[in-house]
mmCIF file of C-alpha atoms and ligand atoms in Angstrom:
data_model
loop_
_atom_site.group_PDB
_atom_site.id
_atom_site.type_symbol
_atom_site.label_atom_id
_atom_site.label_comp_id
_atom_site.label_asym_id
_atom_site.label_seq_id
_atom_site.Cartn_x
_atom_site.Cartn_y
_atom_site.Cartn_z
ATOM 1 C CA UNK A 1 16.541 20.907 -7.527
ATOM 2 C CA UNK A 2 14.608 17.493 -8.846
ATOM 3 C CA UNK A 3 10.919 16.852 -7.913
ATOM 4 C CA UNK A 4 8.005 19.259 -7.152
ATOM 5 C CA UNK A 5 8.671 22.698 -6.125
ATOM 6 C CA UNK A 6 7.785 23.848 -2.587
ATOM 7 C CA UNK A 7 5.810 27.154 -3.168
ATOM 8 C CA UNK A 8 5.312 28.035 0.513
ATOM 9 C CA UNK A 9 6.366 27.465 3.791
ATOM 10 C CA UNK A 10 2.881 28.081 5.032
ATOM 11 C CA UNK A 11 0.948 24.908 6.120
ATOM 12 C CA UNK A 12 -2.467 24.427 7.761
ATOM 13 C CA UNK A 13 -1.502 22.293 10.684
ATOM 14 C CA UNK A 14 1.961 21.392 12.653
ATOM 15 C CA UNK A 15 1.413 17.665 10.945
ATOM 16 C CA UNK A 16 1.534 19.062 7.415
ATOM 17 C CA UNK A 17 4.257 21.350 8.889
ATOM 18 C CA UNK A 18 6.119 18.284 9.799
ATOM 19 C CA UNK A 19 5.765 16.492 6.378
ATOM 20 C CA UNK A 20 7.018 19.447 4.783
ATOM 21 C CA UNK A 21 10.305 19.471 7.039
ATOM 22 C CA UNK A 22 10.615 15.747 5.833
ATOM 23 C CA UNK A 23 10.330 17.037 1.980
ATOM 24 C CA UNK A 24 12.894 19.950 2.757
ATOM 25 C CA UNK A 25 15.341 17.460 4.487
ATOM 26 C CA UNK A 26 15.116 14.883 1.293
ATOM 27 C CA UNK A 27 15.434 17.645 -0.941
ATOM 28 C CA UNK A 28 18.976 18.663 0.832
ATOM 29 C CA UNK A 29 20.045 14.802 0.021
ATOM 30 C CA UNK A 30 18.701 14.940 -3.841
ATOM 31 C CA UNK A 31 20.831 18.258 -4.349
ATOM 32 C CA UNK A 32 23.682 16.685 -2.659
ATOM 33 C CA UNK A 33 23.588 13.466 -4.340
ATOM 34 C CA UNK A 34 21.746 13.688 -7.658
ATOM 35 C CA UNK A 35 22.261 9.986 -9.099
ATOM 36 C CA UNK A 36 18.986 8.283 -7.704
ATOM 37 C CA UNK A 37 21.022 4.939 -8.481
ATOM 38 C CA UNK A 38 23.703 5.822 -5.569
ATOM 39 C CA UNK A 39 20.778 7.179 -3.296
ATOM 40 C CA UNK A 40 19.192 3.754 -3.693
ATOM 41 C CA UNK A 41 22.136 1.888 -3.051
ATOM 42 C CA UNK A 42 22.625 3.417 0.277
ATOM 43 C CA UNK A 43 19.241 3.555 1.226
ATOM 44 C CA UNK A 44 19.647 -0.034 3.216
ATOM 45 C CA UNK A 45 22.567 1.353 5.012
ATOM 46 C CA UNK A 46 20.947 4.492 6.870
ATOM 47 C CA UNK A 47 17.840 2.933 7.139
ATOM 48 C CA UNK A 48 19.302 0.333 9.490
ATOM 49 C CA UNK A 49 21.890 2.426 11.250
ATOM 50 C CA UNK A 50 20.425 3.859 14.525
ATOM 51 C CA UNK A 51 22.808 6.772 14.467
ATOM 52 C CA UNK A 52 22.173 7.680 10.726
ATOM 53 C CA UNK A 53 18.271 7.567 11.800
ATOM 54 C CA UNK A 54 19.143 9.855 14.728
ATOM 55 C CA UNK A 55 20.865 12.413 12.277
ATOM 56 C CA UNK A 56 18.000 12.194 9.851
ATOM 57 C CA UNK A 57 15.672 12.980 12.771
ATOM 58 C CA UNK A 58 18.171 15.886 13.609
ATOM 59 C CA UNK A 59 17.812 17.564 10.148
ATOM 60 C CA UNK A 60 14.044 17.022 9.884
ATOM 61 C CA UNK A 61 13.823 18.733 13.577
ATOM 62 C CA UNK A 62 16.129 21.722 12.186
ATOM 63 C CA UNK A 63 13.848 22.316 9.269
ATOM 64 C CA UNK A 64 10.439 21.728 11.377
ATOM 65 C CA UNK A 65 12.021 24.542 13.485
ATOM 66 C CA UNK A 66 11.973 26.787 10.223
ATOM 67 C CA UNK A 67 8.655 25.778 9.141
ATOM 68 C CA UNK A 68 7.003 26.438 12.486
ATOM 69 C CA UNK A 69 8.296 29.857 12.807
ATOM 70 C CA UNK A 70 7.025 30.901 9.086
ATOM 71 C CA UNK A 71 3.637 29.638 10.224
ATOM 72 C CA UNK A 72 3.913 31.586 13.656
ATOM 73 C CA UNK A 73 3.774 28.359 15.436
ATOM 74 C CA UNK A 74 0.376 28.109 14.253
ATOM 75 C CA UNK A 75 -1.049 30.139 17.102
ATOM 76 C CA UNK A 76 -4.529 31.343 16.563
HETATM 77 C C1 HEM B 12 13.235 6.556 1.645
HETATM 78 C C2 HEM B 12 13.508 10.444 4.199
HETATM 79 C C3 HEM B 12 18.120 10.661 3.564
HETATM 80 C C4 HEM B 12 17.644 7.584 -0.054
HETATM 81 C C5 HEM B 12 12.877 7.433 2.478
HETATM 82 C C6 HEM B 12 11.698 7.350 3.276
HETATM 83 C C7 HEM B 12 11.506 8.650 3.958
HETATM 84 C C8 HEM B 12 12.901 9.262 3.907
HETATM 85 C C9 HEM B 12 10.533 9.330 4.986
HETATM 86 C C10 HEM B 12 10.453 6.813 3.230
HETATM 87 C C11 HEM B 12 9.838 6.965 1.920
HETATM 88 C C12 HEM B 12 8.695 5.923 1.685
HETATM 89 O O1 HEM B 12 9.030 4.723 2.290
HETATM 90 O O2 HEM B 12 7.830 6.099 1.003
HETATM 91 C C13 HEM B 12 14.727 10.837 4.571
HETATM 92 C C14 HEM B 12 15.284 12.046 5.341
HETATM 93 C C15 HEM B 12 16.600 11.946 5.068
HETATM 94 C C16 HEM B 12 16.879 10.937 4.210
HETATM 95 C C17 HEM B 12 14.440 13.067 5.928
HETATM 96 C C18 HEM B 12 17.729 13.068 5.564
HETATM 97 C C19 HEM B 12 17.640 13.772 6.415
HETATM 98 C C20 HEM B 12 18.519 9.930 2.698
HETATM 99 C C21 HEM B 12 19.847 9.321 2.240
HETATM 100 C C22 HEM B 12 19.551 8.668 0.987
HETATM 101 C C23 HEM B 12 18.358 8.271 1.212
HETATM 102 C C24 HEM B 12 21.118 10.231 2.776
HETATM 103 C C25 HEM B 12 20.642 8.057 0.030
HETATM 104 C C26 HEM B 12 22.044 8.630 0.347
HETATM 105 C C27 HEM B 12 16.514 7.276 0.049
HETATM 106 C C28 HEM B 12 15.852 6.036 -0.656
HETATM 107 C C29 HEM B 12 14.428 5.669 -0.236
HETATM 108 C C30 HEM B 12 14.441 6.470 1.036
HETATM 109 C C31 HEM B 12 16.560 5.636 -2.147
HETATM 110 C C32 HEM B 12 13.801 4.629 -0.958
HETATM 111 C C33 HEM B 12 12.832 5.642 -1.754
HETATM 112 C C34 HEM B 12 11.510 4.524 -1.975
HETATM 113 O O3 HEM B 12 11.397 3.618 -1.482
HETATM 114 O O4 HEM B 12 10.892 5.374 -2.928
HETATM 115 N N1 HEM B 12 13.931 8.528 2.944
HETATM 116 N N2 HEM B 12 16.002 10.322 3.781
HETATM 117 N N3 HEM B 12 17.747 9.001 1.966
HETATM 118 N N4 HEM B 12 15.396 7.370 1.317
HETATM 119 FE FE1 HEM B 12 15.822 8.812 2.595
#
């Protein structure tokens, strides 16, 4: 997979965990469509389609659940 590796699911804060969930979501897209030119050609479409944006939020939310569980919900 392109881009820097994700060495760990452990993050310091929920905010960082959310950023990691976004990163994992984007990696899913890059893995599926490796051609950056194709991706940038489609960017304007999903960025302006509310249903695509809701779908994006859903994918991020599923990854966030995994990251949160891996971090024991940041409980002290
Ligand atoms: C930009 C997230 C799906 C192509 C972005 C940005 C975010 C993001 C947060 C803004 C980056 C920035 O402005 O710095 C996601 C997530 C996705 C997703 C979480 C799926 C769950 C897709 C898909 C495509 C795509 C399906 C194309 C097929 C792009 C491109 C950019 C972009 C080309 C512009 C990159 C840039 O400006 O440098 N995406 N995206 N993304 N996304 Fe997505």
